[in-house]
Coordinates of C-alpha atoms in Angstrom, one line a residue:
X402 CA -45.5 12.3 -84.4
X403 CA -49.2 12.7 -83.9
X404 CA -50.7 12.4 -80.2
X405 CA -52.7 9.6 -81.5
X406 CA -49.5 7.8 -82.0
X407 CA -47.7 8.5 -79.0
X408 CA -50.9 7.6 -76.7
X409 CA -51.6 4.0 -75.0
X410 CA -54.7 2.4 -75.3
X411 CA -57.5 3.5 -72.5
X412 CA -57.6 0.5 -70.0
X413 CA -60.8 -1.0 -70.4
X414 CA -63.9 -0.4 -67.7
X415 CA -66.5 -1.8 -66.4
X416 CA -69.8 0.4 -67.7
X417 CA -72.9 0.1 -65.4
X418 CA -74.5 -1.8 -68.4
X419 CA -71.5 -4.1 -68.0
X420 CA -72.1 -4.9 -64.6
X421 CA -75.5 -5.7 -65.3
X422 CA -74.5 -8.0 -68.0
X423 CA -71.5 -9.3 -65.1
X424 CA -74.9 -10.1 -62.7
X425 CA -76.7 -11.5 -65.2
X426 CA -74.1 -13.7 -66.6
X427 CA -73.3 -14.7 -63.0
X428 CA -77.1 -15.5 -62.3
X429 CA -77.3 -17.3 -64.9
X430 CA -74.0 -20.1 -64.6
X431 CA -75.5 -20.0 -61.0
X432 CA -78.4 -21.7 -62.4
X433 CA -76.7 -23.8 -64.1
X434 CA -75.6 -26.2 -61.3
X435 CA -79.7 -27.1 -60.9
X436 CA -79.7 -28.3 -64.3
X437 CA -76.5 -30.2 -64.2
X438 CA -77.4 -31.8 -61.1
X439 CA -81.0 -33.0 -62.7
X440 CA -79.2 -34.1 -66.1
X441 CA -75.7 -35.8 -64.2
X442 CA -77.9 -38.6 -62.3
X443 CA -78.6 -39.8 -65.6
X444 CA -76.4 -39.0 -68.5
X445 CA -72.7 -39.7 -67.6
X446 CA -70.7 -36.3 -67.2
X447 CA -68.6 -36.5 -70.7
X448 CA -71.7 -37.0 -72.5
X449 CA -73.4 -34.0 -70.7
X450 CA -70.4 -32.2 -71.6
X451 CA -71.3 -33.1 -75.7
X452 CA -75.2 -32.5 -75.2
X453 CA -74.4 -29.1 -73.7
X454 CA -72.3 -28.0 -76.3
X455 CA -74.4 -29.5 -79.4
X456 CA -77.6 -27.6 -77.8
X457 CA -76.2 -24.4 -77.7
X458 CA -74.4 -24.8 -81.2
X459 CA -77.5 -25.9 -83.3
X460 CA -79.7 -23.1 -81.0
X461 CA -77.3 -20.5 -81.9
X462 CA -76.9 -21.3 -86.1
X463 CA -80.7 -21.2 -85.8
X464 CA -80.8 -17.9 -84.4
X465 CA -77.7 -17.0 -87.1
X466 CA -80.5 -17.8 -89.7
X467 CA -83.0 -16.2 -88.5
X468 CA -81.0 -12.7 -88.1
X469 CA -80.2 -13.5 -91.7
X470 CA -76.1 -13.6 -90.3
X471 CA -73.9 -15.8 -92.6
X472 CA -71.6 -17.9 -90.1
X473 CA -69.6 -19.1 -93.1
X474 CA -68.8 -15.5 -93.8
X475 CA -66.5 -15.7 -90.4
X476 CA -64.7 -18.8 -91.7
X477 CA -61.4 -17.3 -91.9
X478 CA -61.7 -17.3 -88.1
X479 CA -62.2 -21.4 -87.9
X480 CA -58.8 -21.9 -86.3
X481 CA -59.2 -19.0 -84.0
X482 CA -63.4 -20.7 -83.0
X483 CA -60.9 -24.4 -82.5
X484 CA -59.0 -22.4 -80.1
X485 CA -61.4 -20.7 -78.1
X486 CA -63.7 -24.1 -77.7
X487 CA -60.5 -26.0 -76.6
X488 CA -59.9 -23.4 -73.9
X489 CA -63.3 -22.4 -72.9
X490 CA -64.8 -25.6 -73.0
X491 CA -62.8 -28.9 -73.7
X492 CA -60.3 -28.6 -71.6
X493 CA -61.4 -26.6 -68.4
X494 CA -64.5 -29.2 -68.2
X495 CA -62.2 -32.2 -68.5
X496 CA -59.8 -30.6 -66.1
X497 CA -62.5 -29.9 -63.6
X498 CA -64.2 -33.0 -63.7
X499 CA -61.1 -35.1 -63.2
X500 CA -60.2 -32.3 -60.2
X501 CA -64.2 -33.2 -58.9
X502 CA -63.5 -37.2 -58.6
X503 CA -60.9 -36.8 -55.4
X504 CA -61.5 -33.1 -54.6
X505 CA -64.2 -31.5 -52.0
X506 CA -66.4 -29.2 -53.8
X507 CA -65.4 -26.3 -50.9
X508 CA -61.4 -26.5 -52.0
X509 CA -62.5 -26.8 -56.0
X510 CA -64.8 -23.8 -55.8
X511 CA -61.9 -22.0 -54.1
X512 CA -59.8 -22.9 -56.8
X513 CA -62.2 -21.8 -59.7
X514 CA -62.4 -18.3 -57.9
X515 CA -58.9 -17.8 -58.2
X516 CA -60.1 -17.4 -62.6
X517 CA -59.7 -13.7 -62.2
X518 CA -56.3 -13.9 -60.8
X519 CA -54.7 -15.4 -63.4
X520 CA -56.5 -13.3 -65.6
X521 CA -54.9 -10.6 -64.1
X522 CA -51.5 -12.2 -64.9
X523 CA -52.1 -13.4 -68.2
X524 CA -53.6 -10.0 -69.5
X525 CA -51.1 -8.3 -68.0
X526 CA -48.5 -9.9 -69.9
X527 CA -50.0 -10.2 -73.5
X528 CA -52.1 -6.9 -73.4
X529 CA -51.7 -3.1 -73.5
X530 CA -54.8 -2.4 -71.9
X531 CA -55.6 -4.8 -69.2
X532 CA -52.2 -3.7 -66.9
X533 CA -52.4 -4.9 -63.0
X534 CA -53.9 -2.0 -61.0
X535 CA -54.2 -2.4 -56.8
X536 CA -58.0 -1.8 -56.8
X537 CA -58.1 -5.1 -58.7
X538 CA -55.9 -6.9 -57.2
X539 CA -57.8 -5.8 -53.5
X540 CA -61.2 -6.7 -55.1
X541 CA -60.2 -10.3 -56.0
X542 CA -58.3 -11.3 -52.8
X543 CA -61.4 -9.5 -51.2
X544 CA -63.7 -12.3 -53.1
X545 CA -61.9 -14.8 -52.4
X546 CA -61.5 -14.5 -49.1
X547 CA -65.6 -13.8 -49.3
X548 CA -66.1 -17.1 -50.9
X549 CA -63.8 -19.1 -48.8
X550 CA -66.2 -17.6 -45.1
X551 CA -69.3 -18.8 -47.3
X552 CA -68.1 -22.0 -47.4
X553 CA -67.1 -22.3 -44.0
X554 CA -66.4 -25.1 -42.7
X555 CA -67.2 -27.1 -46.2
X556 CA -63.2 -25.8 -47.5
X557 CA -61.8 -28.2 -45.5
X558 CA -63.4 -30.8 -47.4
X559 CA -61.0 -32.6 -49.8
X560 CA -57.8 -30.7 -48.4
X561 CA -56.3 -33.8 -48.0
X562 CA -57.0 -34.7 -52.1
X563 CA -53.9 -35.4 -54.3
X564 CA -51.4 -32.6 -55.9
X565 CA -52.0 -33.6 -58.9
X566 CA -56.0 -33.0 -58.6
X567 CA -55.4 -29.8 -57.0
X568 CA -53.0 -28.7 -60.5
X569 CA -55.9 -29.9 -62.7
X570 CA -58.4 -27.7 -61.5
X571 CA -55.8 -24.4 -61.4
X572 CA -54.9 -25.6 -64.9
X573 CA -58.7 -25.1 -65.8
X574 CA -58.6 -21.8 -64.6
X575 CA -55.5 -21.0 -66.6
X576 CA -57.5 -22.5 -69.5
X577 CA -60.6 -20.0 -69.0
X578 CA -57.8 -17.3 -68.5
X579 CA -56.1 -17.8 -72.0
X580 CA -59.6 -18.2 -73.1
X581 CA -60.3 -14.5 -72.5
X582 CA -57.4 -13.5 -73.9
X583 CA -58.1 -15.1 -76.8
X584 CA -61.7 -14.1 -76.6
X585 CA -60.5 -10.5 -77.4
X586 CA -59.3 -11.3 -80.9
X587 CA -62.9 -11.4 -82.0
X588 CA -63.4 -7.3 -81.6
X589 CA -65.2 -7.3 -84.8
X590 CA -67.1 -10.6 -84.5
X591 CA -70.8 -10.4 -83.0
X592 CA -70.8 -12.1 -79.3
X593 CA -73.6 -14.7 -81.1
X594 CA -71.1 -15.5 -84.2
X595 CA -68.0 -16.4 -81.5
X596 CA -70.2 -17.5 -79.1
X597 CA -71.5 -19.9 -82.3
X598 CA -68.3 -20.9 -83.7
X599 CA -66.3 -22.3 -80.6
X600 CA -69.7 -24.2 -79.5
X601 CA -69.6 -25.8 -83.0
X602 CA -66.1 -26.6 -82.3
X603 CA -66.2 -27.7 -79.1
X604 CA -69.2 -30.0 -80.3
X605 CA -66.6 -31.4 -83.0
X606 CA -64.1 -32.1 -80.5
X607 CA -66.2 -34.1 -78.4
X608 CA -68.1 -36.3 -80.4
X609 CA -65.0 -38.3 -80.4
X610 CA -63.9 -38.1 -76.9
X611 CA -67.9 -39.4 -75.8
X612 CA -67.4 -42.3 -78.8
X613 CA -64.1 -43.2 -77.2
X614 CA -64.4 -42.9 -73.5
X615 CA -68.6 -43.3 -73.0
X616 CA -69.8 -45.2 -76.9
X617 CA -73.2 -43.6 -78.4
X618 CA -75.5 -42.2 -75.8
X619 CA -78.8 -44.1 -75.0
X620 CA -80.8 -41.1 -76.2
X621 CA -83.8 -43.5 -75.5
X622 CA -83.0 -44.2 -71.8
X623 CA -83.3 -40.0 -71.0
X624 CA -86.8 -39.1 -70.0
X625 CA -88.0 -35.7 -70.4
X626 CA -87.4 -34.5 -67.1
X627 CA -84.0 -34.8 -67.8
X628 CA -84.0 -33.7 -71.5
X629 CA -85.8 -30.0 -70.2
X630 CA -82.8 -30.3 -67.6
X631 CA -80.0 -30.5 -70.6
X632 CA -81.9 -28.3 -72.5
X633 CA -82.4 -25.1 -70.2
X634 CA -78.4 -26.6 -69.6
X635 CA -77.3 -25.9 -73.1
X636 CA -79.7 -23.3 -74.3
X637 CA -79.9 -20.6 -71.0
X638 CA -77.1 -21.5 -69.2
X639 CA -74.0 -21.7 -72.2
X640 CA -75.9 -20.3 -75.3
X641 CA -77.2 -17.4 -73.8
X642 CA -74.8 -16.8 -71.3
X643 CA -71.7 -17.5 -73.9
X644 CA -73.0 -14.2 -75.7
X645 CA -72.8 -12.3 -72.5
X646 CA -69.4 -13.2 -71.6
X647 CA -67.9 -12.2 -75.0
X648 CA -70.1 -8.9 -75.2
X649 CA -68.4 -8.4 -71.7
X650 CA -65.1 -9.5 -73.1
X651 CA -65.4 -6.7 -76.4
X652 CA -66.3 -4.2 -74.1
X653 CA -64.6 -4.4 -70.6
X654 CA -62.0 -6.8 -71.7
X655 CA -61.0 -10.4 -70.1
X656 CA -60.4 -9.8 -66.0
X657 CA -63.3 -7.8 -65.7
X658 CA -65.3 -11.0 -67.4
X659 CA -63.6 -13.2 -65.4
X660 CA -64.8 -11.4 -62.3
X661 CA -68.1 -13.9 -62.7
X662 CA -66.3 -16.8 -60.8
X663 CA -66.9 -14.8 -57.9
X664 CA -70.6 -14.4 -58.6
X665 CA -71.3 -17.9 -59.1
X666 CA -71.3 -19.3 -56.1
X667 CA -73.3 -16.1 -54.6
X668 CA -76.0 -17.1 -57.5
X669 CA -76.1 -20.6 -56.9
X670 CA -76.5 -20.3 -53.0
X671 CA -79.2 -18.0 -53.5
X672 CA -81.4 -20.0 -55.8
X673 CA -80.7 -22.7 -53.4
X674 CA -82.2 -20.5 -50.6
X675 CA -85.1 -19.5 -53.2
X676 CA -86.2 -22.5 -54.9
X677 CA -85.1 -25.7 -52.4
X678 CA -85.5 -24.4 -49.3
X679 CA -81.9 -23.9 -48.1
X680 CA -81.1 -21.7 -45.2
X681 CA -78.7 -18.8 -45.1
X682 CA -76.1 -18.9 -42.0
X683 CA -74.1 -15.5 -40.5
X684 CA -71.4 -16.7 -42.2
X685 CA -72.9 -16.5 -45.6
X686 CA -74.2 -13.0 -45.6
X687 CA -70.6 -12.1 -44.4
X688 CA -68.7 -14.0 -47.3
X689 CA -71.7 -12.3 -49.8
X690 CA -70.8 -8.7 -48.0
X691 CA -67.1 -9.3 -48.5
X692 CA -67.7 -10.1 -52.5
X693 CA -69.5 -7.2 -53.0
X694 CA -67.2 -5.0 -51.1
X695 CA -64.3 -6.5 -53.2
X696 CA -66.6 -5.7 -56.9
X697 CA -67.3 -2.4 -55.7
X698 CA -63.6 -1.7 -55.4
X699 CA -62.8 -3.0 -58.8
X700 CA -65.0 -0.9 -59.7
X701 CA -63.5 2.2 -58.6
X702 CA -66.6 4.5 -58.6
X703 CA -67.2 4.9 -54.9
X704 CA -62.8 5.1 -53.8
X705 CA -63.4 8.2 -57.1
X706 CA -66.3 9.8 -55.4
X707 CA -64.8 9.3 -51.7
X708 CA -61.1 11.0 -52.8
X709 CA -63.1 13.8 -54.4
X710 CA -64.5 14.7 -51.2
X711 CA -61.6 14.4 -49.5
X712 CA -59.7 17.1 -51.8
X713 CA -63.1 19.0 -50.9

């Protein structure tokens, strides 16, 4: 028996390209709560939901065209595209927007951030090379507990919301978890051609759900303002940033990808601080110390370099 037979597959790492495409994802779905706060005044959250999803599906076949890629060369994959939208899309955004109606946003952004956990769990049971390792496990409770001292005092918000909202939004994040799972099926798909066909699912599913629950959109009532908002919405913040996440998935595999729920929040505090004038407390240049501190452990690089030293 050969040595290639015998070996495992290498656990999967985060390059520094791929932590550059981790910040820039995270950035990016950051930004994205400025455009959903525009849009949300107006259009009514479902229906954002299908605008989001159709913008990003019609900008990437365009693009597909224009590279000269065939999507309906990757047909064979149309149940595994259903899948995907379900999990990535459909149902974690119905899930959370149910969760959002009763919940603070402190105890729901808690929740969300608990994504790389379960990640954690669910790769570790259906892969070979995503196993549980204690610098990960550190990392995430060490972002977390980062996210839950930005906060402050906000977490106790909502504390006192129903069970049942709570299990909605942790069933989100076991959505998103499965999701990356799945996600790594597509090894020999392009990010833009996955990224393409569970949009144009997703789209598929929810022209239904907006027909049933919200009836045809008064396109006419939007005013431009808000159509910029949906649009830098669909085509930045999940067009764009879908192909990151499965470029990060195909190389670095799904709990590394997952690691940009903890970013989020960092992002969208930030561009708060930047762009509307917010102010930054102790508290949240602790909470953004303690993420970072918990990423660079994940990371491994600086515990290698330390325990090299020691042996010195």
């Amino acid at each position: 028996m050969s040595t290639a037979q015998t070996t495992s597959p290498n656990p999967l790492a985060m390059t520094s390209f791929a932590w550059l495409q981790l910040l820039l994802l995270g950035a990016i779905w950051g930004g994205s709560f400025f455009f959903a706060r525009v849009a949300v005044q107006v259009v009514p959250p479902l229906t954002l939901v299908l605008f989001r999803v159709a913008v990003a599906a019609l900008a990437l076949h365009v693009y597909l065209l224009n590279r000269g890629v065939r999507f309906w060369d990757y047909r064979h994959h149309a149940f595994e595209f259903a899948g995907l939208g379900l999990l990535m899309n459909v149902i974690p955004f119905s899930l959370l927007f149910i969760g959002q109606t009763v919940l603070g946003a402190g105890v729901e952004s808690i929740l969300n951030a608990t994504t790389p956990i379960w990640t954690v769990v669910v790769a570790a049971i259906l892969t070979v090379d995503e196993k549980v390792t204690i610098n990960k496990l550190v990392g995430i409770l060490l972002g977390i507990f980062g996210l839950v001292i930005m906060i402050g005092p906000g977490v106790l918000t909502g504390l006192g919301g129903p069970l049942w909202a709570e299990i909605a939004v942790i069933c989100a994040t076991l959505s998103y978890a499965f999701a990356g799972i799945l996600a790594k099926r597509f090894k020999g798909v392009p990010p833009t051609v996955t990224s393409t066909g569970q949009m144009t699912a997703s789209t598929l599913v929810m022209i239904p759900v907006v027909l049933i629950y919200d009836g045809v959109p008064a396109v006419t009532t939007i005013d431009t303002g808000v159509w910029l908002a949906i649009l830098g919405l669909g085509l930045l913040s999940t067009a764009f940033a879908y192909i990151l996440y499965f470029s990060i998935v195909r190389t670095a595999g799904a709990t590394n990808a997952s690691l940009v729920t903890l970013i989020v929040p960092v992002s969208a505090i930030l561009l708060g601080t930047i762009f509307l004038d917010e102010r930054l407390a102790a508290h949240d240049f602790m909470g953004m110390a303690l993420i970072a501190f918990g990423l660079l452990i994940i990371d491994g690089r600086l515990m290698n370099v330390w325990q090299k030293r020691q042996k010195v």
